[in-house]
CSV table of C-alpha atoms in Angstrom, one decimal:
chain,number,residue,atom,x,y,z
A,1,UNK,CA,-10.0,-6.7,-4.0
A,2,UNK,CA,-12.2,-4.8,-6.5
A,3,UNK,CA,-11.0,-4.9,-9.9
A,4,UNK,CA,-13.2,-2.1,-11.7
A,5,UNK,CA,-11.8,-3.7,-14.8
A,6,UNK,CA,-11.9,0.1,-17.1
A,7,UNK,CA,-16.1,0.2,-15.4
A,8,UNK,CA,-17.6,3.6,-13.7
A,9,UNK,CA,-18.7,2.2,-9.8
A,10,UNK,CA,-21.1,4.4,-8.4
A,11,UNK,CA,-20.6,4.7,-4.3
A,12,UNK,CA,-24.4,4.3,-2.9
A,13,UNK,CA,-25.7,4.2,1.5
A,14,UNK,CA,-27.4,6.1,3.7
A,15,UNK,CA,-26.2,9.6,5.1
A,16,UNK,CA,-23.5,8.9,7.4
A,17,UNK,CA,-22.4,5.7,6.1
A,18,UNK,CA,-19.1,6.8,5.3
A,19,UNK,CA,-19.0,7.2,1.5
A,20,UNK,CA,-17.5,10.5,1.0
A,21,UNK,CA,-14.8,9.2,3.8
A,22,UNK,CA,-14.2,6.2,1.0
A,23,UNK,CA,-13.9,8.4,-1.3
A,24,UNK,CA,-11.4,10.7,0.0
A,25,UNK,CA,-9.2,7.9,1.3
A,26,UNK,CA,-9.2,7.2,-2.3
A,27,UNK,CA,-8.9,10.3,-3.9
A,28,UNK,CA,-5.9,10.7,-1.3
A,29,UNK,CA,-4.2,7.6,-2.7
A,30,UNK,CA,-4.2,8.6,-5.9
A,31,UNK,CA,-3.3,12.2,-5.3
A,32,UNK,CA,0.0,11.0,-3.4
A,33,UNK,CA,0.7,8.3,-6.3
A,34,UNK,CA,0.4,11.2,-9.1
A,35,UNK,CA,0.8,14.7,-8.1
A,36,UNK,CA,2.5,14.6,-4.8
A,37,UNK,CA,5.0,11.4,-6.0
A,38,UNK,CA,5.3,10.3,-2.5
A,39,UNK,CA,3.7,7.0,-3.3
A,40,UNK,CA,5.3,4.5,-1.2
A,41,UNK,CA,4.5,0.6,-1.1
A,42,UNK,CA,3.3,-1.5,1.9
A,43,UNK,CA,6.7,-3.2,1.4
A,44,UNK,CA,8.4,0.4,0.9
A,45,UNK,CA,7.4,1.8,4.2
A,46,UNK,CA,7.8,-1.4,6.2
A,47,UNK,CA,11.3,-1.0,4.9
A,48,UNK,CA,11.5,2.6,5.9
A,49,UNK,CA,10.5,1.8,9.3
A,50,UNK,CA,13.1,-1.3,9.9
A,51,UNK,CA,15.8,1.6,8.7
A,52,UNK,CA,15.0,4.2,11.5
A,53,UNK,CA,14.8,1.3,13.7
A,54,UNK,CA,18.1,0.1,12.5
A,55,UNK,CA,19.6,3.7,13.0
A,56,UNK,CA,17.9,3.9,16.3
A,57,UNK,CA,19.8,1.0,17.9
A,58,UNK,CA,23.0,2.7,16.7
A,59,UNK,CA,22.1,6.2,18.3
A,60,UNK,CA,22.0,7.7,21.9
A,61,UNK,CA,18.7,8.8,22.4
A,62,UNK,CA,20.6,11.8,23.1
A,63,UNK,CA,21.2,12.7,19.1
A,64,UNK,CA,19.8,15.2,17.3
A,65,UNK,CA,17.7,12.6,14.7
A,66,UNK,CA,17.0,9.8,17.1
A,67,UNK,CA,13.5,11.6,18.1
A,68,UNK,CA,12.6,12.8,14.0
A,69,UNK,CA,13.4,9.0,13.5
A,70,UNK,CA,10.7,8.5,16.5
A,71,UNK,CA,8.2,10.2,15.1
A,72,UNK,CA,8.8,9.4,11.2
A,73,UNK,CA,8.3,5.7,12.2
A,74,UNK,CA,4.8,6.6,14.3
A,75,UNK,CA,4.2,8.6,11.1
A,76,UNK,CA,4.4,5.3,8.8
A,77,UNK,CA,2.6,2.8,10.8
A,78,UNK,CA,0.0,5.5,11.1
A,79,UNK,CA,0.5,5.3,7.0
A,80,UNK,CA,0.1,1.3,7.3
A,81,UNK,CA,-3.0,1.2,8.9
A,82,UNK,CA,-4.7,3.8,6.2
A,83,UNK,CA,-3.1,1.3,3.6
A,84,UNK,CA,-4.9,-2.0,5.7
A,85,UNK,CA,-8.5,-0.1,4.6
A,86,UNK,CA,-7.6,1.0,1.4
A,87,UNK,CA,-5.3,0.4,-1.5
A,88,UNK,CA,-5.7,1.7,-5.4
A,89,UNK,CA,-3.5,0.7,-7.8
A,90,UNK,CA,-3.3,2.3,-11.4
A,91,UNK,CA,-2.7,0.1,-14.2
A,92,UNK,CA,-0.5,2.2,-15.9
A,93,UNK,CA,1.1,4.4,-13.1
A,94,UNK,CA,3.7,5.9,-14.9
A,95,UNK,CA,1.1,6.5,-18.5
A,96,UNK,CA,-1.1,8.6,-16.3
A,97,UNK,CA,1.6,10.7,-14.0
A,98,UNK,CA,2.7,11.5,-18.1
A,99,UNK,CA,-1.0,12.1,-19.0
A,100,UNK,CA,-1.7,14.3,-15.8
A,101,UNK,CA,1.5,16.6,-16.3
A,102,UNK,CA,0.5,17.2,-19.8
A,103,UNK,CA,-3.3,18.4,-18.2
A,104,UNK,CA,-4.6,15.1,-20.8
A,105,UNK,CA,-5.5,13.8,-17.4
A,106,UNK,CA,-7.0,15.0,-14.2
A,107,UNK,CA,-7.5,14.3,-10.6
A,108,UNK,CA,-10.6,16.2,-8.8
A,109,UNK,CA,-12.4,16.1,-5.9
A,110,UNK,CA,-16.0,17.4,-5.2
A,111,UNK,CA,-16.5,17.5,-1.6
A,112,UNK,CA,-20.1,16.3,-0.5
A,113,UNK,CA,-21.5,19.8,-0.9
A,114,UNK,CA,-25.2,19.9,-0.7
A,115,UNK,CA,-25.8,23.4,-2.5
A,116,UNK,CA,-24.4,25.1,-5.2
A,117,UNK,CA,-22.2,28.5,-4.0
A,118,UNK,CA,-21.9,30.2,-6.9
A,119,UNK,CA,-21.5,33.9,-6.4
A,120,UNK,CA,-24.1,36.0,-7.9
A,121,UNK,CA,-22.9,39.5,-8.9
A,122,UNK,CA,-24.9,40.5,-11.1
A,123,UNK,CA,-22.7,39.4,-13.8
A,124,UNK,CA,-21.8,36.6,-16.1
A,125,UNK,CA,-18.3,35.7,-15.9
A,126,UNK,CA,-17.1,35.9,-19.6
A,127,UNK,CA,-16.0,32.7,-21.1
A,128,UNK,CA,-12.2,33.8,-21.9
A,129,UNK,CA,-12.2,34.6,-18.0
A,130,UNK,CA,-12.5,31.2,-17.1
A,131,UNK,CA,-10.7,29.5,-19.4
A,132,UNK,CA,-8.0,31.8,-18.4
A,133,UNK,CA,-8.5,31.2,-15.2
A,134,UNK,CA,-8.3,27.5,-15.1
A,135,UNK,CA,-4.6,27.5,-17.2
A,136,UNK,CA,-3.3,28.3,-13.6
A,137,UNK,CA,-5.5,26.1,-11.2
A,138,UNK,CA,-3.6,22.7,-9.8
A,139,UNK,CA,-5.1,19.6,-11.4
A,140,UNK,CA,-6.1,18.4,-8.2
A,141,UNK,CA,-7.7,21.5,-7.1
A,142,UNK,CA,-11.8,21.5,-6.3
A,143,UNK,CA,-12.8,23.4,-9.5
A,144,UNK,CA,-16.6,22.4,-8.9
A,145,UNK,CA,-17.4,26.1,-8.6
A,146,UNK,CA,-15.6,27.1,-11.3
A,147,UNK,CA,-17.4,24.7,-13.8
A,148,UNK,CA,-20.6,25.4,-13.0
A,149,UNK,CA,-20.0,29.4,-13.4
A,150,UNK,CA,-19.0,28.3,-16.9
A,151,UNK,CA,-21.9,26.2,-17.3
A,152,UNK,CA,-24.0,28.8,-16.5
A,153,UNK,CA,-21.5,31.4,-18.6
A,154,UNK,CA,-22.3,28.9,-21.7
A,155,UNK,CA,-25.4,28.9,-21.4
A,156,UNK,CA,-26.3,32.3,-21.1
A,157,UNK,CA,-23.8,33.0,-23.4
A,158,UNK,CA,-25.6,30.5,-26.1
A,159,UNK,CA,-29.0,32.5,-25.4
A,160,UNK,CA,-27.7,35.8,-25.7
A,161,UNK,CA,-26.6,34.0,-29.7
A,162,UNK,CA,-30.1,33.0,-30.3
A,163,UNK,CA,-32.0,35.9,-29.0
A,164,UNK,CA,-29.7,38.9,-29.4
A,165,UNK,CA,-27.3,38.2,-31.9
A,166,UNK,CA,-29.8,36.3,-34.2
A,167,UNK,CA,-27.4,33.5,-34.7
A,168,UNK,CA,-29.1,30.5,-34.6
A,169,UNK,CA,-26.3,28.6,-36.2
A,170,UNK,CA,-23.9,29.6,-33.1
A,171,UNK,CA,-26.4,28.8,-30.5
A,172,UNK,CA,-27.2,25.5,-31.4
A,173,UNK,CA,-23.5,24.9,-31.2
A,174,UNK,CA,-23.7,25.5,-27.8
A,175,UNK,CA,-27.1,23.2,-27.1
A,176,UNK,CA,-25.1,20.6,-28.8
A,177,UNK,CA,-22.7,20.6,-26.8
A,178,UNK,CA,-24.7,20.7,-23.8
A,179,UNK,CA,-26.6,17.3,-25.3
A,180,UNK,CA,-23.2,16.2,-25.6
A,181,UNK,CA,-22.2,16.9,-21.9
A,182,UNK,CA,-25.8,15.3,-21.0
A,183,UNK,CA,-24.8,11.9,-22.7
A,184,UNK,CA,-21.2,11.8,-21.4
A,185,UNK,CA,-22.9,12.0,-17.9
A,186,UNK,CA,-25.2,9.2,-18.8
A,187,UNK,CA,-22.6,6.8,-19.8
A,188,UNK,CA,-20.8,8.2,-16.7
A,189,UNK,CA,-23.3,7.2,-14.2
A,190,UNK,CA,-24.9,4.7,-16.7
A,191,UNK,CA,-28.1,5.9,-16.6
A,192,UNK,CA,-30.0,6.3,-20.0
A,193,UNK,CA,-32.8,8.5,-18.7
C-alpha cells in the first residue's frame, strides 16, 4: 500500500518498463469510481459473482440468461485480477464525484505521446474559441492538444499586446500568468529549477 498522504509521486524507469501501463490502470480506476459510477468493491464483485452462481444452479442451461450470467461472471474475475495489481482509493469519494460534476475537479489523461500534434494552419486559434470549445469536452477527455493550442494562443496573443497594440500593461498580464503556470508546475513535479 502507498499512501501518497495529499504528495505529487512522480512515476520514473526505463522505456518499456511499464509506467504508462501503471498509469492507465490507475487513471482507469478512478475514471470508473467518478465519471462512469460503476465502482464496485473487491467484496462487491465477489458478491456479484456468488449471485450468478447462485441463479446458475437454479437455471437449465437451456434459459435465456444462464449464458449472459456465464460470461458476466468471466467478466468479473477478469475485473478481480486487474483489482489484485492495482487498487486507488479516494479519501473523499463522494466530495470529489461533487467536485468533478461541478468541472471544480478534473480527471485527464495524457497518453505517452512523444511529440506535440498541434495542427498548424496558418492561424492562431482565438482565445474565445477555445474556451468555448472546452465548455463541451468530457472531463475525462485527452484535452493535451487543446491546451497547448491555447498556450500557444496566449502567448501570441500576449505578444501581439506588447508589440502591436502597445499595451504593455496587458501583456505583462499574460507573462504573469505564464510565471504563474511555470511555478505551479514546479511545485507539481517539485522541482525548483
Amino acid at each position: 500500500n502507498i499512501n501518497v498522504d495529499g504528495k505529487n509521486v512522480i512515476i520514473t524507469g526505463g522505456n518499456g518498463c511499464g509506467k504508462t501501463r501503471f498509469l492507465k490502470l490507475i487513471y482507469e480506476q478512478i475514471s470508473a469510481q467518478i465519471e462512469q459510477n460503476e465502482y464496485k468493491t473487491h467484496e462487491k464483485i465477489k458478491q456479484e459473482i456468488t449471485n450468478r452462481q447462485s441463479w446458475m444452479k437454479h437455471t437449465s442451461p437451456t434459459d435465456r440468461n444462464y449464458f449472459s450470467w456465464k460470461q458476466q461472471i468471466a467478466d468479473f474475475e477478469k475485473q478481480l485480477i486487474k483489482m489484485e495489481n492495482i487498487n486507488v482509493e479516494l479519501v473523499d469519494l463522494d466530495r470529489y464525484c461533487i467536485d468533478f460534476n461541478e468541472r471544480k475537479s478534473l480527471l485527464r489523461y495524457f497518453g505517452a505521446v512523444r511529440e506535440n500534434n498541434i495542427s498548424h494552419s496558418g492561424t492562431i486559434d482565438s482565445l474565445k474559441t477555445l474556451r468555448d470549445e472546452e465548455i463541451s469536452v468530457s472531463l475525462s477527455q485527452d484535452t493535451s492538444n487543446k491546451f497547448e493550442r491555447y498556450l500557444v494562443s496566449l502567448y501570441n496573443y500576449g505578444s501581439h499586446l506588447i508589440a502591436r497594440e502597445k499595451n504593455k500593461t496587458k501583456g505583462d498580464k499574460v507573462d504573469t500568468w505564464f510565471c504563474f503556470l511555470q511555478k505551479q508546475f514546479q511545485y507539481l513535479f517539485e522541482d525548483d529549477s
